[in-house]
Coordinates of C-alpha atoms in Angstrom, one line a residue:
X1 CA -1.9 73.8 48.1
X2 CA -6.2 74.4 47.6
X3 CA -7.9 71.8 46.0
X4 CA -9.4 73.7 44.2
X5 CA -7.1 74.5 41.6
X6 CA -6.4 71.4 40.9
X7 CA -8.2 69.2 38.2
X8 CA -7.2 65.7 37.5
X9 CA -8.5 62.5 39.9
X10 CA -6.0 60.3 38.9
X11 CA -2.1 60.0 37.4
X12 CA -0.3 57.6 35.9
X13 CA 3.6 57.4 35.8
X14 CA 4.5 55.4 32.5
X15 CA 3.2 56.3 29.4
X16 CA 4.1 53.0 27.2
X17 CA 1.1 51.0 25.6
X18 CA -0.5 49.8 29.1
X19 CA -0.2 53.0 31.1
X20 CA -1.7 54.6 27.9
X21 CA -4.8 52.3 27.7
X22 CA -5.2 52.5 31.0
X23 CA -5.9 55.9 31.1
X24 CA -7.8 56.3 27.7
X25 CA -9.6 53.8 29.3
X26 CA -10.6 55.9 32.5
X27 CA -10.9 58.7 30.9
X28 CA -13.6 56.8 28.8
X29 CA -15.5 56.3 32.1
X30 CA -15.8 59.7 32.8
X31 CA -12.7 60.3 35.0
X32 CA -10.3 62.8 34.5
X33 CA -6.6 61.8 34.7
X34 CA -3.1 62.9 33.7
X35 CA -0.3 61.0 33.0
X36 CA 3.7 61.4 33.0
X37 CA 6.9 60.1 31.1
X38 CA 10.1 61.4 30.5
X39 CA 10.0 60.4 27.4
X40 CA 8.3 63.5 25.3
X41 CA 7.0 61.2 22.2
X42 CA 4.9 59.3 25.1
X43 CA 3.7 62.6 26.2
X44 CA 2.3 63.4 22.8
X45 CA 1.3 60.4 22.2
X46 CA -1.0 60.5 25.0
X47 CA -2.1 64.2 24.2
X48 CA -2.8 63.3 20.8
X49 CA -5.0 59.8 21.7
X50 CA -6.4 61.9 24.3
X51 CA -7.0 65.1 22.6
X52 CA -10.9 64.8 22.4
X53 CA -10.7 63.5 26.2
X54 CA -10.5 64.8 30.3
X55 CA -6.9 63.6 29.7
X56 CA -3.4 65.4 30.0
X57 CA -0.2 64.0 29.7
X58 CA 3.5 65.7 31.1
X59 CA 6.8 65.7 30.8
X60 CA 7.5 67.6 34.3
X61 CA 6.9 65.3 37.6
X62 CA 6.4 68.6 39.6
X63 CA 3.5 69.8 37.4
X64 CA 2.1 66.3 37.4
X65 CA 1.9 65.9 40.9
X66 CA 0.4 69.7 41.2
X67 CA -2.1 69.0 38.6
X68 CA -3.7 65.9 40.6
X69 CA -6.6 66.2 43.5
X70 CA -5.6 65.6 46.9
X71 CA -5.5 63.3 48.1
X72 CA -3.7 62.4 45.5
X73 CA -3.9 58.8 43.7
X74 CA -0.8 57.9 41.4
X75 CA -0.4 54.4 39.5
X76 CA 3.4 53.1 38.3
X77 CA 3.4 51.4 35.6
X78 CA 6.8 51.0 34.7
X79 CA 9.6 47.8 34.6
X80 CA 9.7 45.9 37.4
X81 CA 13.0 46.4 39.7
X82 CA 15.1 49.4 40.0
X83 CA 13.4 51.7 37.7
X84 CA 10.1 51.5 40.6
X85 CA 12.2 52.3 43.5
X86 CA 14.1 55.6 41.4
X87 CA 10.9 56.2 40.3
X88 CA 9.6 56.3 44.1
X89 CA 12.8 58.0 45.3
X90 CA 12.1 60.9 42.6
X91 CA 8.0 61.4 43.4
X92 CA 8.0 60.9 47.5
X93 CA 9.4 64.7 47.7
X94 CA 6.6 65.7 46.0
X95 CA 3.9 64.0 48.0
X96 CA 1.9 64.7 50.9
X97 CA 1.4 62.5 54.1
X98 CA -1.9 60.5 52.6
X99 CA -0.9 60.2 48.4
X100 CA -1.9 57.0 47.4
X101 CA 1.1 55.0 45.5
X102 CA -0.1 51.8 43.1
X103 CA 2.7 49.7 41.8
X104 CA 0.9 48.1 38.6
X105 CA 3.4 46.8 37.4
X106 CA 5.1 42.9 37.7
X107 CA 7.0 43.5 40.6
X108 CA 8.3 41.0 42.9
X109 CA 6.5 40.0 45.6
X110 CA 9.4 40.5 48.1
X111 CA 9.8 44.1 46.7
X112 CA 6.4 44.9 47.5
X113 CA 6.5 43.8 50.8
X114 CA 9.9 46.0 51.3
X115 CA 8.3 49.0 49.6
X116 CA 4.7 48.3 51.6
X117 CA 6.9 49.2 55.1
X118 CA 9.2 52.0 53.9
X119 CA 6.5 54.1 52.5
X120 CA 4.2 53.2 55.4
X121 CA 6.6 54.7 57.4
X122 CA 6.4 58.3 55.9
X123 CA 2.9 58.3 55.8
X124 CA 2.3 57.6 52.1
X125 CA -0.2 54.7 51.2
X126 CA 0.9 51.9 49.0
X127 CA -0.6 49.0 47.2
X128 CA 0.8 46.2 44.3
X129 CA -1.4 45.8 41.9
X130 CA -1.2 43.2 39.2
X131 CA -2.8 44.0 35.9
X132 CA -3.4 41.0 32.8
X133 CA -4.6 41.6 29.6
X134 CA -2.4 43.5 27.7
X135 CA -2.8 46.2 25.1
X136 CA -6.3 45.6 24.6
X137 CA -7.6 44.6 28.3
X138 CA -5.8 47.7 29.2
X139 CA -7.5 49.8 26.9
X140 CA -11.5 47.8 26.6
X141 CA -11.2 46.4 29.9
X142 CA -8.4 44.3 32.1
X143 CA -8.4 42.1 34.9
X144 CA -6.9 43.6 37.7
X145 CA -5.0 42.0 41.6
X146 CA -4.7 44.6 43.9
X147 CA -3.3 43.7 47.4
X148 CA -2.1 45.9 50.4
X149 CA -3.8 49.0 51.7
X150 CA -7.2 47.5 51.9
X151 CA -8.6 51.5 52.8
X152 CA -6.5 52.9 49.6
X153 CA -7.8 50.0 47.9
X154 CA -11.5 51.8 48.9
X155 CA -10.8 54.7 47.9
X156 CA -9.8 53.6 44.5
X157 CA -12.2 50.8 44.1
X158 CA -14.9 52.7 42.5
X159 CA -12.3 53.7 38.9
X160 CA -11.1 50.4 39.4
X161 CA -14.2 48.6 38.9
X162 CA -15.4 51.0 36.6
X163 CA -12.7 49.8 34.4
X164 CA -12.5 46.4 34.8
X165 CA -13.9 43.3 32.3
X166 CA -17.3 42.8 33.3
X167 CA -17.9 38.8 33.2
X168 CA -22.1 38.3 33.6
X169 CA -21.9 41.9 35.0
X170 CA -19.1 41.5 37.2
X171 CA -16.4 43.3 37.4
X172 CA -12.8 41.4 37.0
X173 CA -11.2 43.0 39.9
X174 CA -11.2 42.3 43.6
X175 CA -9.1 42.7 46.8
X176 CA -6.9 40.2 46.9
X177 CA -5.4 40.4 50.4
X178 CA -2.9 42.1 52.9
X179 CA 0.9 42.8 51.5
X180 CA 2.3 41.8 48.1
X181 CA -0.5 39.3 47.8
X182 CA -2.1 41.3 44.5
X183 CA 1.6 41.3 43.2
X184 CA 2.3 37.2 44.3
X185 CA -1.4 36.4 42.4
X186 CA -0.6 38.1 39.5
X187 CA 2.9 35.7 39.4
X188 CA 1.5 33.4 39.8
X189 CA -1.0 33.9 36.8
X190 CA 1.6 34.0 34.0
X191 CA 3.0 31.0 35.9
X192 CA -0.2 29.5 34.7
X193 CA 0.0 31.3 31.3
X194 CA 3.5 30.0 30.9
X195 CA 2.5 26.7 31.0
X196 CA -0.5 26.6 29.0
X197 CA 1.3 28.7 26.1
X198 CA 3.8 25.3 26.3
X199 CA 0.9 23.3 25.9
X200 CA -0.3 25.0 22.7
X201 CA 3.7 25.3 21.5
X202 CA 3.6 21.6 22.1
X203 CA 0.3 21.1 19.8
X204 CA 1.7 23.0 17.2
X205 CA 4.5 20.8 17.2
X206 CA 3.1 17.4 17.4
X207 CA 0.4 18.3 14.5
X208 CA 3.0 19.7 12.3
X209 CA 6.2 17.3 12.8
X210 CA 4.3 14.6 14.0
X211 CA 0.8 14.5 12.0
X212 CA 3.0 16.7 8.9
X213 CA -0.6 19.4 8.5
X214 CA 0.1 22.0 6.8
X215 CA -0.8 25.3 8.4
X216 CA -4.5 25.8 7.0
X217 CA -4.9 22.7 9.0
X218 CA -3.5 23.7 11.9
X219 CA -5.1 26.9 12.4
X220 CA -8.8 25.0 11.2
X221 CA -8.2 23.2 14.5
X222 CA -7.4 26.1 16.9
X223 CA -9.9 27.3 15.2
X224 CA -11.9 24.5 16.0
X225 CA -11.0 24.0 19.6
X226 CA -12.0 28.0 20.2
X227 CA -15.7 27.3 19.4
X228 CA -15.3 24.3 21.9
X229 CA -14.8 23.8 25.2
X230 CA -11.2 24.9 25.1
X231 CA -12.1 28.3 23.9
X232 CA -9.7 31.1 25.6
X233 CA -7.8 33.9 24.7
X234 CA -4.6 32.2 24.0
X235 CA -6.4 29.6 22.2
X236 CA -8.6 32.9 20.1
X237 CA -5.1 34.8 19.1
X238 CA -3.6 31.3 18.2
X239 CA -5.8 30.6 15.9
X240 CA -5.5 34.5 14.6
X241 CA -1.8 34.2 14.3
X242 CA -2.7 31.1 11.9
X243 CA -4.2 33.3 9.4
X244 CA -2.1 36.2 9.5
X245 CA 0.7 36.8 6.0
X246 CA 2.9 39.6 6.4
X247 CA 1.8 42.4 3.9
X248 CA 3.0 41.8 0.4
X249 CA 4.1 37.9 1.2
X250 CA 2.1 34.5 0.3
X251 CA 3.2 33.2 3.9
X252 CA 2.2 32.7 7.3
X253 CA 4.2 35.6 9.9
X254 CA 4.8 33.1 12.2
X255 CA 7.2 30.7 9.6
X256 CA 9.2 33.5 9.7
X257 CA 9.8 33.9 13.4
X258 CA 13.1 32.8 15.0
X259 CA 12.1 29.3 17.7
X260 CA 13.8 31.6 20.5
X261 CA 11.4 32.7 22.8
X262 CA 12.5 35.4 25.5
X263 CA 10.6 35.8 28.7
X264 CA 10.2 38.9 31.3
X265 CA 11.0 36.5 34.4
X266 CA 7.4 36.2 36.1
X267 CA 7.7 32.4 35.3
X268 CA 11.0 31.6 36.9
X269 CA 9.9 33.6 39.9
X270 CA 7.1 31.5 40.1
X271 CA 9.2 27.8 39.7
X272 CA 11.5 29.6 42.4
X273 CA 8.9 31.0 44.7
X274 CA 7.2 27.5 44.6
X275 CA 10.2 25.5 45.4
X276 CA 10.8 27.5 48.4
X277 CA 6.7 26.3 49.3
X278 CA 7.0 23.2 48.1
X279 CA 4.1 23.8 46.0
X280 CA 4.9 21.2 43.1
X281 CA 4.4 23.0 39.7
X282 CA 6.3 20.9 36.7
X283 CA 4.1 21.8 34.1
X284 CA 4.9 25.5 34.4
X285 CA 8.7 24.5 35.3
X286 CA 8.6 22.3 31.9
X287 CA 7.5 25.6 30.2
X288 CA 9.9 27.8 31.8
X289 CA 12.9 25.4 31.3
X290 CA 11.8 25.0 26.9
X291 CA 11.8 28.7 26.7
X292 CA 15.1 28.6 28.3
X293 CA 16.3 25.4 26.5
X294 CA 14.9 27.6 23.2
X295 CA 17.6 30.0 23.4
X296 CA 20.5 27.5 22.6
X297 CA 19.6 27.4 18.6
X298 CA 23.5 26.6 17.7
X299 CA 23.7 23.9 20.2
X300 CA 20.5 22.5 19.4
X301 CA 21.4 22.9 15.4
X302 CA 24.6 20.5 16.5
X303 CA 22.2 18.2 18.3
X304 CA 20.0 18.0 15.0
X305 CA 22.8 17.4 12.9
X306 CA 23.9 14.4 15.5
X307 CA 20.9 12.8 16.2
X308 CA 18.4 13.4 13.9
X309 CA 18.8 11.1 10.9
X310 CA 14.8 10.2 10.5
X311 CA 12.4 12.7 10.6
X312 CA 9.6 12.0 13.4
X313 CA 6.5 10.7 12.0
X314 CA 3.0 9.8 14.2
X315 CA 2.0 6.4 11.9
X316 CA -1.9 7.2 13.4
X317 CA -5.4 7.7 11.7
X318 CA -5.2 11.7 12.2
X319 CA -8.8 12.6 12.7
X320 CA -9.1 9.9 15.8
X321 CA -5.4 11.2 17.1
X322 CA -7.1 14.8 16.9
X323 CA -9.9 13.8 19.4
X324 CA -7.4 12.5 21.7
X325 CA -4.8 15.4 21.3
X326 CA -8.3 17.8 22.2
X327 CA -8.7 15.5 25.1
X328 CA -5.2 15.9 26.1
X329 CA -4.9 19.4 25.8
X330 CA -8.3 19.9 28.0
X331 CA -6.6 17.4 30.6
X332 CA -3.2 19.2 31.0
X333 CA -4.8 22.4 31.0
X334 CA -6.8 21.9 34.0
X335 CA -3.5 20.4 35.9
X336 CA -1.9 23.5 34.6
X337 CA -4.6 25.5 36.5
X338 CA -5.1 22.8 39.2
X339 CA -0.8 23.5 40.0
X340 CA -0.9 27.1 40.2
X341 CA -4.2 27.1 42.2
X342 CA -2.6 24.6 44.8
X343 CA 0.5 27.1 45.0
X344 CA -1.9 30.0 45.7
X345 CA -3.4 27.8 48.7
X346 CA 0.0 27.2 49.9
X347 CA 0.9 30.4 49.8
X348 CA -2.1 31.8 51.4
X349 CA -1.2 29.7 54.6
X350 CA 2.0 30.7 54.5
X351 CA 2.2 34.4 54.3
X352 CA -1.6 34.8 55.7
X353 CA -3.0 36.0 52.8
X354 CA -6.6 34.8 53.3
X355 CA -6.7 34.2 49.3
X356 CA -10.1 33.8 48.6
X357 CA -9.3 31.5 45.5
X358 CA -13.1 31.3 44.3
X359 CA -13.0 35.2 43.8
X360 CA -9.2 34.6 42.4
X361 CA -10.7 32.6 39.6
X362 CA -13.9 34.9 39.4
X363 CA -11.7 38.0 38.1
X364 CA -10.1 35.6 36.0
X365 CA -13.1 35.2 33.7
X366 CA -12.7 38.3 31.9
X367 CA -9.8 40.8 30.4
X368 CA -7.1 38.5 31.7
X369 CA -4.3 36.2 29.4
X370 CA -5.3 32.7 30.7
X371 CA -9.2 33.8 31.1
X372 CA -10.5 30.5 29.4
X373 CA -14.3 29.1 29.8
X374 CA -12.9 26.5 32.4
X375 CA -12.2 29.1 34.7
X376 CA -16.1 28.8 35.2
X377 CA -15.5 25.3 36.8
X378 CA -12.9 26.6 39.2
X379 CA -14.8 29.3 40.3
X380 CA -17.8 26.8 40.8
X381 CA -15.5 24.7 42.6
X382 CA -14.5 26.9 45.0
X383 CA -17.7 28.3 45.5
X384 CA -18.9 25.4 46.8
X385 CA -16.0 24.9 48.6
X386 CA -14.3 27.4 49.8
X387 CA -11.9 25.5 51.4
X388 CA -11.3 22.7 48.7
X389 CA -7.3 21.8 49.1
X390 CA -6.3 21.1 45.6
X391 CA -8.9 21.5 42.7
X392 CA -8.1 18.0 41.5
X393 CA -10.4 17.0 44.7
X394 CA -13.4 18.4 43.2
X395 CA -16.0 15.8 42.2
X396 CA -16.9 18.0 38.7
X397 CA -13.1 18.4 38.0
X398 CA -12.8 14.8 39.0
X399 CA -15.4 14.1 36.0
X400 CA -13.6 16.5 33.6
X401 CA -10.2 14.2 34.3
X402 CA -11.3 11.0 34.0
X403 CA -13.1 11.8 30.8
X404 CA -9.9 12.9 29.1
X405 CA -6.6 11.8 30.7
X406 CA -7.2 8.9 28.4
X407 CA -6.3 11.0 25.3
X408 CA -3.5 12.2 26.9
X409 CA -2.1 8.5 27.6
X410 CA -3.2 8.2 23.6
X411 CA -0.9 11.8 22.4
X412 CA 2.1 10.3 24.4
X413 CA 2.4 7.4 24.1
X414 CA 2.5 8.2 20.3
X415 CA 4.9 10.9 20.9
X416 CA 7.2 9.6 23.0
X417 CA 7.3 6.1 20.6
X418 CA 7.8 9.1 17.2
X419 CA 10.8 10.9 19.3
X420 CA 8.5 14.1 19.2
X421 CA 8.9 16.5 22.5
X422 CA 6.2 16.9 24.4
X423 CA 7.4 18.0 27.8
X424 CA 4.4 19.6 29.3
X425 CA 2.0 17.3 28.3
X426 CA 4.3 14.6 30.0
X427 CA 5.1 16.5 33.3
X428 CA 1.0 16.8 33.4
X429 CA 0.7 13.2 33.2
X430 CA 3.4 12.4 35.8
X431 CA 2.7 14.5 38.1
X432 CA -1.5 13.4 37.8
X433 CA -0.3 9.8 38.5
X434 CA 1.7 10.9 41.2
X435 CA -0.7 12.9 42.5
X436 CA -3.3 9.9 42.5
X437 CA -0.7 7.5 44.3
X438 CA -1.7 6.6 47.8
X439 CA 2.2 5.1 48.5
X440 CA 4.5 6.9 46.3
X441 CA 8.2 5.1 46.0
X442 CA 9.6 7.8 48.2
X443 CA 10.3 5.4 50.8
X444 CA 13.2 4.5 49.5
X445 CA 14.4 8.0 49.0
X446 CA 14.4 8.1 52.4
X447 CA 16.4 5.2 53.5
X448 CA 19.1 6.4 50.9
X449 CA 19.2 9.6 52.4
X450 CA 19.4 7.8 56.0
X451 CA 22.6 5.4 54.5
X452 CA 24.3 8.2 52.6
X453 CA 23.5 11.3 55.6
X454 CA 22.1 9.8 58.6
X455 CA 19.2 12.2 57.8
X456 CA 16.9 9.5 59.4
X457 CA 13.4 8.3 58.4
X458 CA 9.9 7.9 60.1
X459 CA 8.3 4.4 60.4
X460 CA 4.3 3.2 59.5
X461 CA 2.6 3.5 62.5
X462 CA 5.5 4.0 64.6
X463 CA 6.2 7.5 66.3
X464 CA 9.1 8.8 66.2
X465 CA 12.8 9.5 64.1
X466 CA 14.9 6.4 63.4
X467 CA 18.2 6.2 62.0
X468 CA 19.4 2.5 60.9
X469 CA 23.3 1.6 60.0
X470 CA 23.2 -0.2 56.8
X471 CA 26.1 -2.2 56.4
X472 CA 27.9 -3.2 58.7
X473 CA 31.2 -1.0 59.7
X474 CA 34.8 -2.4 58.9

C-alpha cells in the first residue's frame, strides 16, 4: 500500500465523548486524524464537530485503517475488558508488522501485560495508556500515563505532548515505565480520586446533618476552600454542583439525586491489587466499601427506621468547627495521596517498574481528576528525594500534618460523639496513628496465630522462628 495515498497521522477507535475530544483536540494542534465507531450517530457526530477541521470519522474499519499513514498509529478508547480484545481480534488482520496499538482506556493492568506479549509476538507495537480528565481534559487538555513500548511511546510523544495540560509550561504527560505500568498508575489514580471524593461526600454530610447549613452555606464553603489551599478540581466542580437548579425548578440538582452511587471498578481493583502488595490503603478502601454500602437504600431505609429515633446534631460554635473541618479535610487528603503514592512505590519494586514518582505527581498538576495545588508538595518532595519511602517521611509534609491533624481529632471526635459517619476521615486518622507507632500491638496477633495454628512468631533480638505450646496438653 504507497504512503502516499494516504492522509491521516493518527486514528482513534471509539468515538464516545473522550475519543471525540481527543481527537478535536489533535486536530486543533495541527494533526490530521480519523476516527472509527460502529455506531453511525458517533460517526456524524464527529464529522459534524469536525467539519471545519483535518478530521474524518468512519463507520468501515477497513477504510479506516487504509486511510491512516504507515506506520500506522491507532488509539482504543473503548470499555475496559472484552470489548478491547474483540476490538483487537477485529483490527490485527488489517495491520502491518510495525502499527502502533494504544489501549487508552482503564484496562486492567494484568490485561495489558497479556495483550503487551501476544501482540509483541506478531510484530505489532502495543502500549496502555491511561488518560484523566474527562470530557473537558480530553478536549482542552488531559493528563495522560502511557507505559510499555518505550520506542512507540517516541514515536508518538511529540501529539501526545502537544496535547497534554501544560502546568508552568510543562506538559502533563510522561513515560511511565515498561509493561502495564501507564495502565497500573492510572488505577491507581482514581484509587486516590475515590477516596478524596469520600472525603468531600463526608463534608457534605457532616455540615448538612451535623452543623444543619442549608445549601447556600455549603457551597459558600467549597467555595471557600477552592480559593484556599485546598483548591482542586473536585473541590472547583463541587462547589459548581452547589449552585446549579435544574431549568424551570427553585432547587438545587443535586437534592434530587438518588444517595446510590455506581462505580466503573478502578477503585476495587485498586483495594484488591493493594492487598495482594500489602500496600495499606483504608482510606480508598473506606471509599470504595460506602459506594458499595450506598447501594443497599431499602436495607439502609429499615436500619433508619430501627435505629434512628434522634436526629444527629454537632452541639459546636460552627465557624471554629469549620476551621477544624478545613484542617481535617487538608489532613486526610494528603494521607489519601500519601496511601496511593506508597502503593505506587511498592509496586514499582515489585513489578520493576522504575516509577519515577516525582514525575508521577508532576503530570498530575494539570488536566487530571485529583490535580489539586498539593500535588506541588509531592512533586517537591520527590524531587528532592527521589527515593523518599512514604511521603509521610517528608520533613514539609511532616509540617503540613502536624499543623492540621489536630482539626481532624476536633471533626471526630464530634462526629463520632453526634452518631454522624465519617469513615474516611476516621480510617485517615487510624491509619496516621498507626503509621506513627514505633510498637504496634501486633505482637499479640502473633502469639494468637502461634496458639490457634502453630504459625510461629519471631523474638526481639533473637534470630530465628519459634513456636511455643500454650497450655498445657490434656
Amino acid at each position: 500500500m504507497s504512503n502516499t495515498s494516504n492522509k491521516y497521522a493518527f486514528g482513534m477507535i471509539g468515538l464516545g465523548t473522550m475519543g471525540r475530544s481527543l481527537l478535536l483536540n489533535m486536530a486543533d494542534h495541527g494533526y490530521a486524524v480519523a476516527g472509527h465507531d460502529k455506531d453511525a450517530a458517533k460517526v456524524a457526530s464527529l464529522n459534524e464537530e469536525g467539519k471545519d477541521k483535518d478530521v474524518k470519522g468512519f463507520g468501515d474499519a477497513k477504510e479506516f485503517v487504509q486511510s491512516l499513514t504507515t506506520p500506522r498509529a491507532i488509539m482504543m478508547l473503548v470499555p475496559a475488558g472484552k470489548i478491547v480484545d474483540s476490538v483487537i481480534a477485529e483490527l490485527t488482520p488489517l495491520l502491518d508488522k510495525g502499527d502502533i496499538l494504544i489501549d487508552g482506556g482503564n484496562s486492567h493492568f494484568t490485561d495489558t501485560n497479556r495483550r503487551v506479549d501476544e501482540l509483541e509476538a506478531i510484530g505489532l507495537h502495543f502500549f496502555g495508556m491511561g488518560v484523566s480528565g474527562g470530557e473537558e481534559g480530553a478536549r482542552r487538555g488531559p493528563s495522560m500515563m502511557p507505559g510499555g513500548d518505550k520506542d512507540a511511546y517516541n514515536v508518538m510523544k511529540p501529539i501526545f505532548e502537544a496535547i497534554a495540560a501544560k502546568v508552568d509550561g510543562a506538559p502533563c504527560v510522561t513515560y511511565i515505565g515498561p509493561g502495564a505500568s501507564g495502565h497500573f498508575v492510572k488505577m491507581v489514580h482514581n484509587g486516590i480520586e475515590y477516596g478524596l471524593m469520600q472525603l468531600i461526600a463526608e463534608s457534605y454530610e457532616i455540615m448538612k446533618t451535623g452543623l444543619k447549613m442549608d445549601n447556600d452555606a455549603i457551597g459558600a464553603v467549597f467555595t471557600k476552600w477552592n480559593d484556599g489551599r485546598l483548591k482542586s478540581f473536585l473541590i472547583d466542580i463541587t462547589k459548581d454542583i452547589f449552585a446549579f437548579k435544574a431549568p424551570g425548578t427553585d432547587h438545587l440538582l443535586l437534592d434530587d439525586i438518588k444517595d446510590e452511587a455506581k462505580a466503573k471498578g478502578t477503585g476495587k481493583w485498586t483495594s484488591q491489587v493493594a492487598m495482594d502488595l500489602q500496600a495499606p490503603i483504608p482510606t480508598i478502601d473506606s471509599a470504595v466499601s460506602m459506594r458499595d454500602l450506598s447501594k443497599y437504600k431499602a436495607l439502609r431505609v429499615q436500619a433508619s427506621d430501627l435505629y434512628s429515633k434522634d436526629a444527629p446534631v454537632l452541639k459546636v460554635d460552627t465557624d471554629a468547627f469549620l476551621t477544624a473541618l478545613e484542617q481535617a479535610f487538608y489532613f486526610t487528603m494528603i494521607i489519601s495521596y500519601a496511601q496511593g503514592m506508597h502503593m505506587l512505590e511498592r509496586a514499582s519494586e515489585e513489578f520493576k517498574y522504575d516509577l519515577k514518582l516525582g514525575e508521577i505527581a508532576k503530570i498530575w498538576r494539570g488536566g487530571c481528576i485529583i490535580r489539586s495545588a498539593f500535588l506541588n508538595d509531592i512533586f517537591n518532595a520527590y524531587e528532592k528525594n527521589s527515593k523518599l519511602e512514604h511521603l509521610l517521611l517528608d520533613e514539609h509534609v511532616h509540617d503540613l500534618v502536624s499543623e492540621t491533624v489536630q482539626g481532624a481529632r476536633t471533626v471526630l471526635s464530634a462526629t463520632i460523639a453526634a452518631g454522624i459517619a465519617a469513615p474516611a476521615f476516621t480510617a485517615s486518622l487510624s491509619y496516621f496513628d498507626n503509621f506513627r507507632t514505633k510498637r504496634m500491638p501486633s505482637n499479640l496477633t502473633q502469639a494468637q496465630r502461634d496458639y490457634f495454628g502453630a504459625h510461629t512468631y519471631e523474638l526481639i533480638g533473637k534470630e530465628g522462628v519459634f513456636h511455643t505450646q500454650w497450655v498445657e496438653k490434656i
